[in-house]
Amino acid sequence: MKRIVGIVCAAITATLIVACTTSPTGRTQLMIISPESAIVESKAAYLSTMQSLDEQQKLVTDPTTVKRIQTITGRLVTEAVARYPSSRNWEWSVAIIDDAETLNAWCMAGGRMAIYTGIISKLDLNDDEIAQIMGHEISHALANHTAEQMSRAIAINMGVTAVGVASDNSGIALSATAIAAQLALQLPNSRTAESEADRIGIELAARAGYAPEAAVTLWQKMNKQGGDRPPEFLSTHPSPGNREKTLQALVPEMKALNPQQVKAAVHAITIVQ
């Protein structure tokens, strides 16, 4: 039995050693699952989540809101595709989730996004601030952060599977990637990944024609909402003071990238309804 556990652990270690890649900012990333596999599994998790929300009638269909979010995300994705050609064939889509209490938004591998009505209404966000949120979330996908999240979940699952093998419990050996894809919707990104998404996101929004100053006002609003207990969206983010200083320092550089005229969206975005 010890020999079996040793073989499993050795396989896990070998996987961890060879599974390294580099993020858009030059950071070394540990990958157990490939970005391509993350996209496949994320699609399944996303569709399952959307089906559940549809059954609960939680998907917003109001034409004004839909048009607003579709325009903002369309402009951001146009820039994302221009700078990251590998995302050109992603199935870009966005769901607007009717949840007045949740301050959150996300983008999975493959460009499947969601934003909650609560973050828009509670913070009284303008279009520039929404663009900063969605630019940040899109950056998570572009930097393969979903694959990183899934890799962490798989690493844990591998350990559980090793125990299952040792105890002859085959029921523990579940589909690692399917579990990880579901967990990627729930697990927070690391602080390093959040800082990376801040940097990529503010540039993406600026190139799409949205005011970079909105990145600062957005987080000021988020921090005020937090009180003694920060919103879920801020749970693993860098400290508020450091974040604002970092973003503020980037504003002059980003303003130089800001186009003189507002760019129209070129890439079509599917609205999940």
GROMACS .gro file of C-alpha atoms in nm:
model
  273
    1MET     CA    1   0.000   0.000   0.000
    2LYS     CA    2   0.283   0.238   0.088
    3ARG     CA    3   0.435   0.163  -0.253
    4ILE     CA    4   0.109   0.264  -0.428
    5VAL     CA    5   0.090   0.591  -0.235
    6GLY     CA    6   0.455   0.655  -0.319
    7ILE     CA    7   0.390   0.605  -0.691
    8VAL     CA    8   0.089   0.840  -0.686
    9CYS     CA    9   0.279   1.107  -0.493
   10ALA     CA   10   0.576   1.075  -0.728
   11ALA     CA   11   0.345   1.127  -1.026
   12ILE     CA   12   0.196   1.435  -0.862
   13THR     CA   13   0.542   1.575  -0.791
   14ALA     CA   14   0.657   1.512  -1.148
   15THR     CA   15   0.350   1.691  -1.281
   16LEU     CA   16   0.411   1.991  -1.059
   17ILE     CA   17   0.776   2.017  -1.165
   18VAL     CA   18   0.712   2.026  -1.540
   19ALA     CA   19   0.386   2.224  -1.543
   20CYS     CA   20   0.517   2.581  -1.558
   21THR     CA   21   0.433   2.867  -1.792
   22THR     CA   22   0.464   3.247  -1.802
   23SER     CA   23   0.189   3.505  -1.756
   24PRO     CA   24   0.150   3.819  -1.972
   25THR     CA   25   0.342   4.017  -1.708
   26GLY     CA   26   0.631   3.769  -1.704
   27ARG     CA   27   0.530   3.590  -1.385
   28THR     CA   28   0.603   3.217  -1.361
   29GLN     CA   29   0.281   3.018  -1.331
   30LEU     CA   30   0.240   2.665  -1.203
   31MET     CA   31   0.001   2.473  -1.430
   32ILE     CA   32  -0.123   2.122  -1.369
   33ILE     CA   33  -0.402   2.166  -1.622
   34SER     CA   34  -0.350   2.334  -1.959
   35PRO     CA   35  -0.532   2.658  -2.048
   36GLU     CA   36  -0.705   2.465  -2.329
   37SER     CA   37  -0.840   2.206  -2.085
   38ALA     CA   38  -0.949   2.485  -1.852
   39ILE     CA   39  -1.155   2.636  -2.133
   40VAL     CA   40  -1.330   2.305  -2.207
   41GLU     CA   41  -1.417   2.236  -1.844
   42SER     CA   42  -1.508   2.600  -1.774
   43LYS     CA   43  -1.764   2.589  -2.054
   44ALA     CA   44  -1.939   2.294  -1.893
   45ALA     CA   45  -1.937   2.462  -1.551
   46TYR     CA   46  -2.060   2.792  -1.699
   47LEU     CA   47  -2.348   2.632  -1.891
   48SER     CA   48  -2.454   2.441  -1.582
   49THR     CA   49  -2.451   2.761  -1.377
   50MET     CA   50  -2.645   2.953  -1.641
   51GLN     CA   51  -2.908   2.680  -1.665
   52SER     CA   52  -2.962   2.698  -1.291
   53LEU     CA   53  -2.987   3.079  -1.298
   54ASP     CA   54  -3.230   3.063  -1.590
   55GLU     CA   55  -3.453   2.822  -1.401
   56GLN     CA   56  -3.453   3.066  -1.109
   57GLN     CA   57  -3.531   3.352  -1.351
   58LYS     CA   58  -3.215   3.530  -1.235
   59LEU     CA   59  -3.086   3.633  -1.579
   60VAL     CA   60  -3.155   3.998  -1.664
   61THR     CA   61  -3.326   4.062  -1.998
   62ASP     CA   62  -3.401   4.434  -1.965
   63PRO     CA   63  -3.300   4.580  -2.306
   64THR     CA   64  -3.138   4.894  -2.163
   65THR     CA   65  -2.921   4.704  -1.917
   66VAL     CA   66  -2.836   4.437  -2.174
   67LYS     CA   67  -2.730   4.698  -2.431
   68ARG     CA   68  -2.518   4.882  -2.176
   69ILE     CA   69  -2.324   4.574  -2.065
   70GLN     CA   70  -2.296   4.438  -2.418
   71THR     CA   71  -2.145   4.765  -2.544
   72ILE     CA   72  -1.893   4.791  -2.260
   73THR     CA   73  -1.779   4.430  -2.279
   74GLY     CA   74  -1.776   4.442  -2.659
   75ARG     CA   75  -1.528   4.730  -2.659
   76LEU     CA   76  -1.310   4.558  -2.400
   77VAL     CA   77  -1.308   4.228  -2.587
   78THR     CA   78  -1.219   4.406  -2.912
   79GLU     CA   79  -0.899   4.527  -2.744
   80ALA     CA   80  -0.840   4.194  -2.572
   81VAL     CA   81  -0.853   4.008  -2.903
   82ALA     CA   82  -0.626   4.265  -3.067
   83ARG     CA   83  -0.359   4.227  -2.798
   84TYR     CA   84  -0.408   3.857  -2.724
   85PRO     CA   85  -0.485   3.690  -3.060
   86SER     CA   86  -0.520   3.348  -2.896
   87SER     CA   87  -0.852   3.470  -2.752
   88ARG     CA   88  -0.996   3.551  -3.095
   89ASN     CA   89  -1.189   3.225  -3.117
   90TRP     CA   90  -1.313   3.222  -2.761
   91GLU     CA   91  -1.689   3.201  -2.716
   92TRP     CA   92  -1.717   3.546  -2.558
   93SER     CA   93  -2.042   3.586  -2.367
   94VAL     CA   94  -2.176   3.772  -2.064
   95ALA     CA   95  -2.459   3.704  -1.824
   96ILE     CA   96  -2.620   3.977  -1.613
   97ILE     CA   97  -2.729   3.813  -1.290
   98ASP     CA   98  -3.022   3.961  -1.099
   99ASP     CA   99  -2.888   3.967  -0.744
  100ALA     CA  100  -2.917   4.302  -0.569
  101GLU     CA  101  -2.702   4.199  -0.272
  102THR     CA  102  -2.400   4.051  -0.446
  103LEU     CA  103  -2.106   4.275  -0.532
  104ASN     CA  104  -1.924   4.056  -0.779
  105ALA     CA  105  -1.829   3.985  -1.140
  106TRP     CA  106  -1.612   3.721  -1.305
  107CYS     CA  107  -1.474   3.587  -1.631
  108MET     CA  108  -1.384   3.222  -1.678
  109ALA     CA  109  -1.137   3.066  -1.919
  110GLY     CA  110  -1.263   3.102  -2.274
  111GLY     CA  111  -1.428   3.442  -2.220
  112ARG     CA  112  -1.748   3.347  -2.039
  113MET     CA  113  -1.838   3.638  -1.812
  114ALA     CA  114  -2.096   3.743  -1.555
  115ILE     CA  115  -2.177   4.059  -1.363
  116TYR     CA  116  -2.424   4.093  -1.078
  117THR     CA  117  -2.678   4.375  -1.062
  118GLY     CA  118  -2.580   4.441  -0.703
  119ILE     CA  119  -2.235   4.571  -0.789
  120ILE     CA  120  -2.385   4.813  -1.041
  121SER     CA  121  -2.670   4.945  -0.828
  122LYS     CA  122  -2.509   4.949  -0.483
  123LEU     CA  123  -2.201   5.134  -0.609
  124ASP     CA  124  -2.394   5.349  -0.858
  125LEU     CA  125  -2.134   5.268  -1.123
  126ASN     CA  126  -2.085   5.469  -1.439
  127ASP     CA  127  -1.976   5.305  -1.765
  128ASP     CA  128  -1.606   5.378  -1.705
  129GLU     CA  129  -1.618   5.202  -1.367
  130ILE     CA  130  -1.804   4.902  -1.508
  131ALA     CA  131  -1.537   4.884  -1.778
  132GLN     CA  132  -1.268   4.872  -1.509
  133ILE     CA  133  -1.445   4.583  -1.334
  134MET     CA  134  -1.497   4.383  -1.652
  135GLY     CA  135  -1.149   4.470  -1.782
  136HIS     CA  136  -1.009   4.333  -1.458
  137GLU     CA  137  -1.215   4.013  -1.488
  138ILE     CA  138  -1.133   3.961  -1.856
  139SER     CA  139  -0.766   3.996  -1.759
  140HIS     CA  140  -0.800   3.697  -1.529
  141ALA     CA  141  -0.898   3.489  -1.832
  142LEU     CA  142  -0.629   3.634  -2.058
  143ALA     CA  143  -0.363   3.559  -1.794
  144ASN     CA  144  -0.489   3.200  -1.753
  145HIS     CA  145  -0.583   3.254  -1.390
  146THR     CA  146  -0.873   3.011  -1.423
  147ALA     CA  147  -0.626   2.737  -1.515
  148GLU     CA  148  -0.421   2.834  -1.210
  149GLN     CA  149  -0.727   2.811  -0.985
  150MET     CA  150  -0.818   2.475  -1.133
  151SER     CA  151  -0.460   2.356  -1.090
  152ARG     CA  152  -0.477   2.436  -0.719
  153ALA     CA  153  -0.803   2.247  -0.688
  154ILE     CA  154  -0.661   1.952  -0.883
  155ALA     CA  155  -0.352   1.945  -0.661
  156ILE     CA  156  -0.580   1.908  -0.361
  157ASN     CA  157  -0.790   1.647  -0.540
  158MET     CA  158  -0.474   1.455  -0.632
  159GLY     CA  159  -0.387   1.434  -0.267
  160VAL     CA  160  -0.734   1.308  -0.182
  161THR     CA  161  -0.715   1.057  -0.467
  162ALA     CA  162  -0.384   0.928  -0.333
  163VAL     CA  163  -0.554   0.862   0.001
  164GLY     CA  164  -0.840   0.694  -0.185
  165VAL     CA  165  -0.601   0.463  -0.367
  166ALA     CA  166  -0.430   0.373  -0.041
  167SER     CA  167  -0.762   0.295   0.127
  168ASP     CA  168  -0.905   0.118  -0.179
  169ASN     CA  169  -1.186   0.375  -0.192
  170SER     CA  170  -1.247   0.422  -0.563
  171GLY     CA  171  -1.534   0.661  -0.496
  172ILE     CA  172  -1.288   0.935  -0.404
  173ALA     CA  173  -1.121   0.926  -0.744
  174LEU     CA  174  -1.360   1.170  -0.911
  175SER     CA  175  -1.305   1.367  -1.229
  176ALA     CA  176  -1.046   1.620  -1.117
  177THR     CA  177  -1.094   1.870  -1.396
  178ALA     CA  178  -1.474   1.875  -1.367
  179ILE     CA  179  -1.452   1.937  -0.992
  180ALA     CA  180  -1.187   2.202  -1.041
  181ALA     CA  181  -1.392   2.386  -1.302
  182GLN     CA  182  -1.683   2.414  -1.060
  183LEU     CA  183  -1.450   2.527  -0.782
  184ALA     CA  184  -1.300   2.793  -1.011
  185LEU     CA  185  -1.633   2.975  -0.987
  186GLN     CA  186  -1.602   2.980  -0.608
  187LEU     CA  187  -1.234   2.991  -0.517
  188PRO     CA  188  -1.070   3.333  -0.494
  189ASN     CA  189  -0.768   3.421  -0.702
  190SER     CA  190  -0.438   3.477  -0.525
  191ARG     CA  191  -0.332   3.831  -0.437
  192THR     CA  192  -0.060   3.805  -0.697
  193ALA     CA  193  -0.317   3.719  -0.964
  194GLU     CA  194  -0.542   4.005  -0.848
  195SER     CA  195  -0.259   4.257  -0.876
  196GLU     CA  196  -0.174   4.121  -1.220
  197ALA     CA  197  -0.537   4.156  -1.333
  198ASP     CA  198  -0.541   4.514  -1.201
  199ARG     CA  199  -0.243   4.602  -1.421
  200ILE     CA  200  -0.370   4.431  -1.735
  201GLY     CA  201  -0.729   4.542  -1.678
  202ILE     CA  202  -0.666   4.915  -1.642
  203GLU     CA  203  -0.468   4.910  -1.966
  204LEU     CA  204  -0.736   4.711  -2.147
  205ALA     CA  205  -1.004   4.958  -2.039
  206ALA     CA  206  -0.789   5.258  -2.131
  207ARG     CA  207  -0.721   5.123  -2.480
  208ALA     CA  208  -1.096   5.065  -2.519
  209GLY     CA  209  -1.156   5.435  -2.452
  210TYR     CA  210  -1.259   5.427  -2.087
  211ALA     CA  211  -1.117   5.671  -1.831
  212PRO     CA  212  -0.833   5.512  -1.631
  213GLU     CA  213  -0.917   5.736  -1.333
  214ALA     CA  214  -1.230   5.520  -1.294
  215ALA     CA  215  -1.011   5.235  -1.164
  216VAL     CA  216  -0.934   5.449  -0.859
  217THR     CA  217  -1.290   5.572  -0.798
  218LEU     CA  218  -1.422   5.218  -0.844
  219TRP     CA  219  -1.209   5.077  -0.563
  220GLN     CA  220  -1.280   5.376  -0.343
  221LYS     CA  221  -1.650   5.291  -0.376
  222MET     CA  222  -1.583   4.923  -0.313
  223ASN     CA  223  -1.382   4.997   0.000
  224LYS     CA  224  -1.658   5.219   0.142
  225GLN     CA  225  -1.905   4.934   0.094
  226GLY     CA  226  -1.681   4.697   0.285
  227GLY     CA  227  -1.702   4.845   0.633
  228ASP     CA  228  -1.571   4.597   0.890
  229ARG     CA  229  -1.633   4.308   0.654
  230PRO     CA  230  -1.506   4.351   0.297
  231PRO     CA  231  -1.727   4.236   0.008
  232GLU     CA  232  -1.656   3.896  -0.148
  233PHE     CA  233  -1.502   4.076  -0.444
  234LEU     CA  234  -1.229   4.218  -0.217
  235SER     CA  235  -1.161   3.907  -0.009
  236THR     CA  236  -0.817   3.832  -0.152
  237HIS     CA  237  -0.734   4.162  -0.317
  238PRO     CA  238  -0.435   4.373  -0.213
  239SER     CA  239  -0.496   4.615   0.075
  240PRO     CA  240  -0.718   4.910  -0.022
  241GLY     CA  241  -0.454   5.174   0.039
  242ASN     CA  242  -0.188   4.999  -0.165
  243ARG     CA  243  -0.429   4.923  -0.446
  244GLU     CA  244  -0.541   5.285  -0.484
  245LYS     CA  245  -0.181   5.411  -0.479
  246THR     CA  246  -0.075   5.155  -0.740
  247LEU     CA  247  -0.367   5.231  -0.971
  248GLN     CA  248  -0.330   5.606  -0.927
  249ALA     CA  249   0.037   5.581  -1.022
  250LEU     CA  250  -0.064   5.403  -1.343
  251VAL     CA  251  -0.319   5.668  -1.450
  252PRO     CA  252  -0.077   5.901  -1.638
  253GLU     CA  253   0.068   5.610  -1.838
  254MET     CA  254  -0.280   5.478  -1.915
  255LYS     CA  255  -0.410   5.819  -2.021
  256ALA     CA  256  -0.141   5.824  -2.289
  257LEU     CA  257  -0.294   5.504  -2.428
  258ASN     CA  258  -0.648   5.640  -2.417
  259PRO     CA  259  -0.776   5.703  -2.774
  260GLN     CA  260  -0.889   6.052  -2.868
  261GLN     CA  261  -1.220   5.918  -2.994
  262VAL     CA  262  -1.435   5.651  -2.832
  263LYS     CA  263  -1.387   5.320  -3.008
  264ALA     CA  264  -1.682   5.118  -3.125
  265ALA     CA  265  -1.705   4.750  -3.041
  266VAL     CA  266  -1.598   4.522  -3.321
  267HIS     CA  267  -1.618   4.186  -3.149
  268ALA     CA  268  -1.972   4.056  -3.092
  269ILE     CA  269  -2.065   3.953  -2.738
  270THR     CA  270  -2.340   3.699  -2.673
  271ILE     CA  271  -2.575   3.796  -2.391
  272VAL     CA  272  -2.691   3.495  -2.190
  273GLN     CA  273  -3.066   3.526  -2.135
   0.00000   0.00000   0.00000
